[in-house]
PDB file of C-alpha atoms in Angstrom:
ATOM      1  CA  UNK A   3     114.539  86.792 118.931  1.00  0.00           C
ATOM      2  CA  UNK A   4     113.019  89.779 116.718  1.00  0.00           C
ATOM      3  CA  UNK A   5     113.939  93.208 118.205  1.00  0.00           C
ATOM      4  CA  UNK A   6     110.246  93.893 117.099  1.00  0.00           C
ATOM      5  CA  UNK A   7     107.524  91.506 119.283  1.00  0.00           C
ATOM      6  CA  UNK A   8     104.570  90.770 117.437  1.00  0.00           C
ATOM      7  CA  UNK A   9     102.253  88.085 118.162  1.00  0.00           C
ATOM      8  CA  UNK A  10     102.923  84.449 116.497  1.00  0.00           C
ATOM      9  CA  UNK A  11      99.330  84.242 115.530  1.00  0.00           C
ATOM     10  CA  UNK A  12      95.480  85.981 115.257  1.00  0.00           C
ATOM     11  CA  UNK A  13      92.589  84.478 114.132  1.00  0.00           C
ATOM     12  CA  UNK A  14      88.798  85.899 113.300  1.00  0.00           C
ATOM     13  CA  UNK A  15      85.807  85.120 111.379  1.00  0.00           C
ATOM     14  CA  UNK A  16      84.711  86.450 108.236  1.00  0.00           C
ATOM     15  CA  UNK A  17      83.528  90.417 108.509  1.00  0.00           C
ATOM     16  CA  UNK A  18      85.199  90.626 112.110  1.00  0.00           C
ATOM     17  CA  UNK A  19      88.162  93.058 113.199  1.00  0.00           C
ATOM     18  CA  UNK A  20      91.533  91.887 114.051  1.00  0.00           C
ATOM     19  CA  UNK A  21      94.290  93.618 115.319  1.00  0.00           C
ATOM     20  CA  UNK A  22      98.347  92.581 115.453  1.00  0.00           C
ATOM     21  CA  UNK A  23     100.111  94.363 117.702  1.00  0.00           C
ATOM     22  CA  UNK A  24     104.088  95.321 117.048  1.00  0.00           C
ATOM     23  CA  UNK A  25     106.194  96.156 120.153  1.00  0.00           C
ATOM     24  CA  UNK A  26     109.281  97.599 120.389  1.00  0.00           C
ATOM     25  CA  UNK A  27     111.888 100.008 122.395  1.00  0.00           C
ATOM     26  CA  UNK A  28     113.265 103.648 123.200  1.00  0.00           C
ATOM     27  CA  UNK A  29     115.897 102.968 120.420  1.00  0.00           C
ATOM     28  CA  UNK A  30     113.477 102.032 117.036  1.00  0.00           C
ATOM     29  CA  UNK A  31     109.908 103.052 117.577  1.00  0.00           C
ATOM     30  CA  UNK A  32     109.691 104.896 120.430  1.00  0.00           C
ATOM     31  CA  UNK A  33     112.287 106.981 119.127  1.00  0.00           C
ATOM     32  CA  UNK A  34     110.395 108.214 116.100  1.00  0.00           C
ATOM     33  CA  UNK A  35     111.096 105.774 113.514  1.00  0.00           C
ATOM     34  CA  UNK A  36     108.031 105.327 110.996  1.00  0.00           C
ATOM     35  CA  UNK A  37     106.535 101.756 111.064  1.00  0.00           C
ATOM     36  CA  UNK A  38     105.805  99.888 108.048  1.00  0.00           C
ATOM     37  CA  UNK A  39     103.866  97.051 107.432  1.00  0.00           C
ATOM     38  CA  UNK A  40     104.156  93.855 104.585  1.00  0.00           C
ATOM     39  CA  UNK A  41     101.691  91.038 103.958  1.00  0.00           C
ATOM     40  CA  UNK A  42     103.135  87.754 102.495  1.00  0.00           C
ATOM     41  CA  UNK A  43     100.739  85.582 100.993  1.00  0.00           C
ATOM     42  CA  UNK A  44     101.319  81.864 100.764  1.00  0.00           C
ATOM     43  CA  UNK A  45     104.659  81.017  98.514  1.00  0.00           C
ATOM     44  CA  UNK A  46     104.519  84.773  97.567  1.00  0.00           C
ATOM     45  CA  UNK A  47     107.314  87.727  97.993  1.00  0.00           C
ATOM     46  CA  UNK A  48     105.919  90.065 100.694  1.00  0.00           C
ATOM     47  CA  UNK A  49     103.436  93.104  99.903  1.00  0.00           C
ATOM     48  CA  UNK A  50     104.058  96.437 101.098  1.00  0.00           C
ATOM     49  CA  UNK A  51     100.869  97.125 103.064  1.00  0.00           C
ATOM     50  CA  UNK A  52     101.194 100.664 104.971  1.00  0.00           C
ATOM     51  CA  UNK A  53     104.097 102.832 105.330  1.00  0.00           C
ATOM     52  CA  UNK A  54     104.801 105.724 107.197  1.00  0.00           C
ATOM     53  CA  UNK A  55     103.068 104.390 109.919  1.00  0.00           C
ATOM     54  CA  UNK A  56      99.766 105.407 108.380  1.00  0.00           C
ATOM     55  CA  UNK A  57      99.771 105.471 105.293  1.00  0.00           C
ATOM     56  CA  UNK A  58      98.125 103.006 102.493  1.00  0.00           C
ATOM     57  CA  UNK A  59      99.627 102.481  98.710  1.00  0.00           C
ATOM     58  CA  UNK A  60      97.486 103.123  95.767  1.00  0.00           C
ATOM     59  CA  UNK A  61      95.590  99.611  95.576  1.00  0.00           C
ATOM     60  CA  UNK A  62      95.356  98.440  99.065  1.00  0.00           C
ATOM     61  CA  UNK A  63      91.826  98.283 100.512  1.00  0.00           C
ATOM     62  CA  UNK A  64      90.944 100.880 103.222  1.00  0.00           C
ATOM     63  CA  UNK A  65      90.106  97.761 105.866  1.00  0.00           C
ATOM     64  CA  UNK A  66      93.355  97.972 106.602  1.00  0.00           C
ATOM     65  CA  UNK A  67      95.238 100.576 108.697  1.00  0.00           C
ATOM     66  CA  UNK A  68      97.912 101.597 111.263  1.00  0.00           C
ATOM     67  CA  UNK A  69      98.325 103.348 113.648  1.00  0.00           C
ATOM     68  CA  UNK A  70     101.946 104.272 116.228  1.00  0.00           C
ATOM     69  CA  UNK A  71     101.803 105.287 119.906  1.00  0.00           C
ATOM     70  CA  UNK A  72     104.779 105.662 121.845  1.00  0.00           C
ATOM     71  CA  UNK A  73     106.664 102.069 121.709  1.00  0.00           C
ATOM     72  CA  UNK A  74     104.515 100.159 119.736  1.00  0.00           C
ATOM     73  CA  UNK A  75     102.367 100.169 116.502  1.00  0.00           C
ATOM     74  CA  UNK A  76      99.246  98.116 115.268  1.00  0.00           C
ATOM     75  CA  UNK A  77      98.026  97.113 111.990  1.00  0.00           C
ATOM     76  CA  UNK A  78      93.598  96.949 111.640  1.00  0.00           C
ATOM     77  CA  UNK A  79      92.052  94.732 109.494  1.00  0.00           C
ATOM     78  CA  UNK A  80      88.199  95.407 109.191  1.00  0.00           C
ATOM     79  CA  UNK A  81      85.713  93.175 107.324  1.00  0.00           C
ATOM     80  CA  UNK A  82      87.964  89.925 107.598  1.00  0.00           C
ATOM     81  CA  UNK A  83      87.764  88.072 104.177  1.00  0.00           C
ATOM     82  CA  UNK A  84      89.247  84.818 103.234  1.00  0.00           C
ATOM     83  CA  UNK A  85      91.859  86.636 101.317  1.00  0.00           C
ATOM     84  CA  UNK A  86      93.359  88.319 103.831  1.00  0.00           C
ATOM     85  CA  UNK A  87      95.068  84.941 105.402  1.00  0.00           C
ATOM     86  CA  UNK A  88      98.608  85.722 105.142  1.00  0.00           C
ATOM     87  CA  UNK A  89     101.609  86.344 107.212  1.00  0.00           C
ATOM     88  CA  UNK A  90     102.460  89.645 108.349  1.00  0.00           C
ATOM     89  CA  UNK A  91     105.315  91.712 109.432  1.00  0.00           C
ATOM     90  CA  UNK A  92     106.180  94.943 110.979  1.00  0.00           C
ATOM     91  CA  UNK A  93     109.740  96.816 110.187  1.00  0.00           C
ATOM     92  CA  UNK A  94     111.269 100.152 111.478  1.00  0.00           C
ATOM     93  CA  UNK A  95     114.463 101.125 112.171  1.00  0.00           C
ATOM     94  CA  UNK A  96     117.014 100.839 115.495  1.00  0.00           C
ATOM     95  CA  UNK A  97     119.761 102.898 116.445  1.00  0.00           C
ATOM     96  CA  UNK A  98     121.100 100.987 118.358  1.00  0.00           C
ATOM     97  CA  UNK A  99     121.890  98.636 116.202  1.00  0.00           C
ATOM     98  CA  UNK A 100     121.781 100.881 113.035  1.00  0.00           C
ATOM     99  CA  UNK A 101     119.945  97.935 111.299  1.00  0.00           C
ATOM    100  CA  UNK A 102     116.425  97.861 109.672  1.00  0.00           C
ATOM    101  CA  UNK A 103     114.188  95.083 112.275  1.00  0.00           C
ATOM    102  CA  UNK A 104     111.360  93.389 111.424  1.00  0.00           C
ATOM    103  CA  UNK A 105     108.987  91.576 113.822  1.00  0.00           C
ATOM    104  CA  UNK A 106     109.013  87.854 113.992  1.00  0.00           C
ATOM    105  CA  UNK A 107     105.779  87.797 111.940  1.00  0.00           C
ATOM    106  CA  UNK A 108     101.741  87.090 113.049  1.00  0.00           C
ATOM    107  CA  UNK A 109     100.004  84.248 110.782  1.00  0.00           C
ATOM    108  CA  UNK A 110      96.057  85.393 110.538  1.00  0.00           C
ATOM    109  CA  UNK A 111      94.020  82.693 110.157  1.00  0.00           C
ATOM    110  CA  UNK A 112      89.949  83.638 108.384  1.00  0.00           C
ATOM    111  CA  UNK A 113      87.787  80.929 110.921  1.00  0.00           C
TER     112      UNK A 113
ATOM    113  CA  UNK C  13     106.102  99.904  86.274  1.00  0.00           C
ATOM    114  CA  UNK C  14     108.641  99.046  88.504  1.00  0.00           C
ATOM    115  CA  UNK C  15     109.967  95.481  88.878  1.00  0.00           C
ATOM    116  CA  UNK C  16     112.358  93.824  90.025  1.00  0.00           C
ATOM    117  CA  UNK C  17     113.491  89.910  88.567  1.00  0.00           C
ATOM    118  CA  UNK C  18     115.869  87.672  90.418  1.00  0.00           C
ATOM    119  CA  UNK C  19     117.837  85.066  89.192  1.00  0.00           C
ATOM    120  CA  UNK C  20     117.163  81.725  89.401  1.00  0.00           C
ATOM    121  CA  UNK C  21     117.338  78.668  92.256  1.00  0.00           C
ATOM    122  CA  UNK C  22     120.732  77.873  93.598  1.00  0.00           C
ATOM    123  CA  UNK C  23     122.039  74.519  95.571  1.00  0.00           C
ATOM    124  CA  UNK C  24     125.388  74.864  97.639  1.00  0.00           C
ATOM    125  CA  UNK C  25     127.748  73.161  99.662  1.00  0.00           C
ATOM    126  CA  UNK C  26     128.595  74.395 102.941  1.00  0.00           C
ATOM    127  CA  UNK C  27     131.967  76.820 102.460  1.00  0.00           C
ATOM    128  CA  UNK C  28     130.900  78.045  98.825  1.00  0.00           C
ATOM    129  CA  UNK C  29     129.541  81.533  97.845  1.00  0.00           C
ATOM    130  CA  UNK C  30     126.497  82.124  96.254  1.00  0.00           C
ATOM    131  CA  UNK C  31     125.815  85.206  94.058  1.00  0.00           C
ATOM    132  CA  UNK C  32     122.133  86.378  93.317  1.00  0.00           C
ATOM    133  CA  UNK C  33     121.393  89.095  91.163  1.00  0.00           C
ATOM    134  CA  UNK C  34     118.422  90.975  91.148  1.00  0.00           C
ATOM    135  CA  UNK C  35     117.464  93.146  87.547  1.00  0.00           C
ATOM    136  CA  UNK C  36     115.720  96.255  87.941  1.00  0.00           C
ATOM    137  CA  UNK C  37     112.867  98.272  85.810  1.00  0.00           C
ATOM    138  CA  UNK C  38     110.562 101.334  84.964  1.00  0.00           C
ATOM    139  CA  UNK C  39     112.325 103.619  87.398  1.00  0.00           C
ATOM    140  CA  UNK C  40     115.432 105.227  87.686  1.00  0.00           C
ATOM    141  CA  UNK C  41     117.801 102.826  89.147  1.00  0.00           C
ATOM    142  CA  UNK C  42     120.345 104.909  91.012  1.00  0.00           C
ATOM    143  CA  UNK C  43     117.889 106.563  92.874  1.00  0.00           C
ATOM    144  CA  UNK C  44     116.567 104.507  95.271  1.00  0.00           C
ATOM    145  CA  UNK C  45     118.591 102.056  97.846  1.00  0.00           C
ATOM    146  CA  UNK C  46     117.935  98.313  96.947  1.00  0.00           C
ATOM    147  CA  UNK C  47     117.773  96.802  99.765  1.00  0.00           C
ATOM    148  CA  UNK C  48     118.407  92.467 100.360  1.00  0.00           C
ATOM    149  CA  UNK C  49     116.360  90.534 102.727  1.00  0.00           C
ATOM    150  CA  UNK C  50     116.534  86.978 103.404  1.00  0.00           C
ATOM    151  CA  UNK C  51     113.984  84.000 105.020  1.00  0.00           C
ATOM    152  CA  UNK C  52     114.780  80.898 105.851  1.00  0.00           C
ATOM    153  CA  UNK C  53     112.121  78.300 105.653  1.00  0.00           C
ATOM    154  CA  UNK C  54     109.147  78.821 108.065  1.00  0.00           C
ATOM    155  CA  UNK C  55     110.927  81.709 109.668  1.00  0.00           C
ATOM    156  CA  UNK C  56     110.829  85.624 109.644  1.00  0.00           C
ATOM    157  CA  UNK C  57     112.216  88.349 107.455  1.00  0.00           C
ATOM    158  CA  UNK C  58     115.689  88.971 108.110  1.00  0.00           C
ATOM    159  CA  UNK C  59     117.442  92.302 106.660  1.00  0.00           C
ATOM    160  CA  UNK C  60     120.913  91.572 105.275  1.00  0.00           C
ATOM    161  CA  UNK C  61     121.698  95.193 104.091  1.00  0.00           C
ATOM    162  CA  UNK C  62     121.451  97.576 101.238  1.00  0.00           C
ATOM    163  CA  UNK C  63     123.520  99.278  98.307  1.00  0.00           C
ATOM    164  CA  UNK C  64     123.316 102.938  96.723  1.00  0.00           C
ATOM    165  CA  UNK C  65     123.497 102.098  93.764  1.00  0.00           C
ATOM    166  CA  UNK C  66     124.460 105.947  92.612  1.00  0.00           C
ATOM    167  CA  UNK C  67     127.828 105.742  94.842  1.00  0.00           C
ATOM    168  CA  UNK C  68     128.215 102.083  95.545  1.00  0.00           C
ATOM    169  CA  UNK C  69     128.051 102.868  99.081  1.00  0.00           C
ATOM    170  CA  UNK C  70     126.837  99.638 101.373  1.00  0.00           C
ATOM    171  CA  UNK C  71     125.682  98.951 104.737  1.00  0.00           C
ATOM    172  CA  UNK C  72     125.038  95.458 105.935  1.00  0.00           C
ATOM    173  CA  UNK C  73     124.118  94.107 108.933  1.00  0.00           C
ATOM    174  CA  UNK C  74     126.170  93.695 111.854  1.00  0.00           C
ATOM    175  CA  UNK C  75     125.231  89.891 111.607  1.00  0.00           C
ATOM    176  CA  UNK C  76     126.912  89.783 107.931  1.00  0.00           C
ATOM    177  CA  UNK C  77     129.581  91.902 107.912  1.00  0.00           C
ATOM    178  CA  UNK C  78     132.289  90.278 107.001  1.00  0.00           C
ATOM    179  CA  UNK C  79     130.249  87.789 104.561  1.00  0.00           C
ATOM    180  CA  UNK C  80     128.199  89.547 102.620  1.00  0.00           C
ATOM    181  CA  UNK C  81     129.375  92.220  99.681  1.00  0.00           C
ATOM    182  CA  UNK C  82     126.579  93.973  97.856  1.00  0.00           C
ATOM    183  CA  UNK C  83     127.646  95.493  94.134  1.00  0.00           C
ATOM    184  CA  UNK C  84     125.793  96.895  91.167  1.00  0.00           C
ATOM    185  CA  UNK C  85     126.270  97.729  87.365  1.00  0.00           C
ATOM    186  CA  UNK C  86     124.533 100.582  86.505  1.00  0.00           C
ATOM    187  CA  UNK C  87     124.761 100.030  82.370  1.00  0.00           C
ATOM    188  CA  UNK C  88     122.529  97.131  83.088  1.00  0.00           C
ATOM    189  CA  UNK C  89     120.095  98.108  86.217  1.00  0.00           C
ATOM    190  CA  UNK C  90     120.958  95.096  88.023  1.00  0.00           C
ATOM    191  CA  UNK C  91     122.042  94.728  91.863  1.00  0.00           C
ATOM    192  CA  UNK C  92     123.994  91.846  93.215  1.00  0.00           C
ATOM    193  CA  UNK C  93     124.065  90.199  96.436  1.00  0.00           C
ATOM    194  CA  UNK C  94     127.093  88.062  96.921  1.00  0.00           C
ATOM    195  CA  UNK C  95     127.166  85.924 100.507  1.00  0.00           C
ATOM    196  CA  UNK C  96     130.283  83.596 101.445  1.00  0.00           C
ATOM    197  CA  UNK C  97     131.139  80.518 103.602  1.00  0.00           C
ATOM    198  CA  UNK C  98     127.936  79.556 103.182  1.00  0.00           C
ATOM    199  CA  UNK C  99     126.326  77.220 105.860  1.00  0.00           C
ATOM    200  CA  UNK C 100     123.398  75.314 105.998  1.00  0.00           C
ATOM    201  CA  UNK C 101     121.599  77.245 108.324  1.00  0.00           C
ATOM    202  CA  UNK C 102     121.918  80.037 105.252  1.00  0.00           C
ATOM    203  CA  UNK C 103     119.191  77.962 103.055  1.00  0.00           C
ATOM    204  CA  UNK C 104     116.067  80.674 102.932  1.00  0.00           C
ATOM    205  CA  UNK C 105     114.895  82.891 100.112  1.00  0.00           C
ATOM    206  CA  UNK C 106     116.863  85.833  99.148  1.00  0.00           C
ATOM    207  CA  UNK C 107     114.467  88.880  98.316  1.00  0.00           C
ATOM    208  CA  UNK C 108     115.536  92.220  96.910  1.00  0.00           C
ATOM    209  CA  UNK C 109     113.792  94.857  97.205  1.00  0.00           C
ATOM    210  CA  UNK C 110     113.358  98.816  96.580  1.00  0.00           C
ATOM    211  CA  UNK C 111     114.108 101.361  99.287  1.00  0.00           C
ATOM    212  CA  UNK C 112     111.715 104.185  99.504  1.00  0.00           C
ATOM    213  CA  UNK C 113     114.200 106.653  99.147  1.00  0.00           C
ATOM    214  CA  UNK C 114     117.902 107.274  99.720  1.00  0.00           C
ATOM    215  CA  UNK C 115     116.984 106.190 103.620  1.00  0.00           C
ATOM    216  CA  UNK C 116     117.229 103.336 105.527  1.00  0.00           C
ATOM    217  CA  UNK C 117     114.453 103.974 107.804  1.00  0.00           C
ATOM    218  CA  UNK C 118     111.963 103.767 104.763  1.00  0.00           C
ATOM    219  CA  UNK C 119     109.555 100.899 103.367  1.00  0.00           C
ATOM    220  CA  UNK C 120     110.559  98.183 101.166  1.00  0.00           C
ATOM    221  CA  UNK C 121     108.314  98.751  97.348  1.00  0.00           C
ATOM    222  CA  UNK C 122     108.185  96.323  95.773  1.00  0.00           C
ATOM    223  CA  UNK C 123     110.102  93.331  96.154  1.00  0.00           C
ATOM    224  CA  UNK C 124     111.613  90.660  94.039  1.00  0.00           C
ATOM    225  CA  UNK C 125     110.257  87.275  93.113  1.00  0.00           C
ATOM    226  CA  UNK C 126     112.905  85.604  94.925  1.00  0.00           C
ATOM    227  CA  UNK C 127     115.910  83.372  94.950  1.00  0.00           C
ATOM    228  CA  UNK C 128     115.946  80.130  96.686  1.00  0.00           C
ATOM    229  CA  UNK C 129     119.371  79.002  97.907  1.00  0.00           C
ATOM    230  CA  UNK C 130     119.751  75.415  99.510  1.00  0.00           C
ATOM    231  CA  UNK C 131     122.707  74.884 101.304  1.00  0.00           C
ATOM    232  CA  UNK C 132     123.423  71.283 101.442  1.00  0.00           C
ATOM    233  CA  UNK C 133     126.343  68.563 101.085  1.00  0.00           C
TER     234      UNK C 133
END
């Protein structure tokens, strides 16, 4: 069980809005820790997608964004395109644990 | 530009060690953690730990302690990530991949290729 709950899967249609959802606790996000977010392509090493909760590297399309509110964080994903079917994960920090935590993943599916 | 190249695929047997290395380029090596992350097949990412590689300092996961022992040679950029008593639930991909910063609460750019190890008998 990931200490970071996402949901297993999303789905939309081309040009649509998704969003995947990334819950966790008083002792990793709700404690401050930034959120970052990865897409893995089929077969391929995962992408760094945002960091710093908000934040998008040089390269990746503005349809995408986060966003953090007290336990939880969500990625955005605007204008749905075929490309963008991919796995995708979540990962902050707990101090509880004193480990680095990544959600259990959401598989988008383009309809 | 940075990048980071793994070595190649690896088959076990259960009780061996495996040893991946992971060479790094276009930055300055020994300032940024590298971190090691694994996935088995069909499953999740799964943080094993991380190396300074300016000290040799480590942290690993509570989950690994005991099996896991992270190195580096600075003369030739490269990280290692050495696991032990290997089992077959330990078949996955081993990634490495850059810290952000010296910080483990910071994002993972970019990552390796990728090393598949198969633990089988």
């Amino acid at each position: 069980q990931s200490v970071l709950t996402q949901p297993p899967s999303v789905s939309g249609a081309p040009g649509q809005r998704v969003t995947i959802s990334c819950t966790g606790s008083s002792s990793n996000i709700g404690a401050g820790y930034d959120v970052h977010w990865y897409q893995q392509l089929p077969g391929t090493a995962p992408k760094l997608l945002i960091y710093g909760n908000i934040n998008r590297p040089s390269g990746v399309p503005d349809r995408f964004s986060g966003s953090k509110s007290g336990t939880s964080a969500s990625l955005a994903i605007t204008g749905l395109q075929a490309e963008d079917e991919a796995d995708y994960y979540c990962q902050s920090y707990d101090s509880s644990l004193s480990d680095v935590i990544f959600g259990g993943g959401t598989k988008l599916t383009v309809l | 530009q940075v990048h980071l190249v793994q070595s190649g695929a690896e088959v076990k047997i259960p009780g061996a060690s495996v040893k991946v290395s992971c060479k790094a380029s276009g930055y300055t090596f020994s300032g940024y953690y590298m971190h090691w992350v694994r996935q088995a097949p069909g499953q999740g990412l799964e943080w094993m730990g991380r190396i300074n590689p300016n000290s040799g300092g480590t942290n690993s996961a509570q989950k690994f302690q005991g099996r896991v022992t992270m190195t580096r040679d600075t003369s030739i950029t490269t990280a290692y990530m050495e696991l032990t008593s290997l089992r077959s639930d330990d078949t996955a991909v081993y990634y490495c991949a850059r810290g952000s910063d010296y910080d483990d609460t910071g994002w993972f750019d970019p990552w390796g290729q990728g090393t598949l190890v198969t633990v089988s008998s």
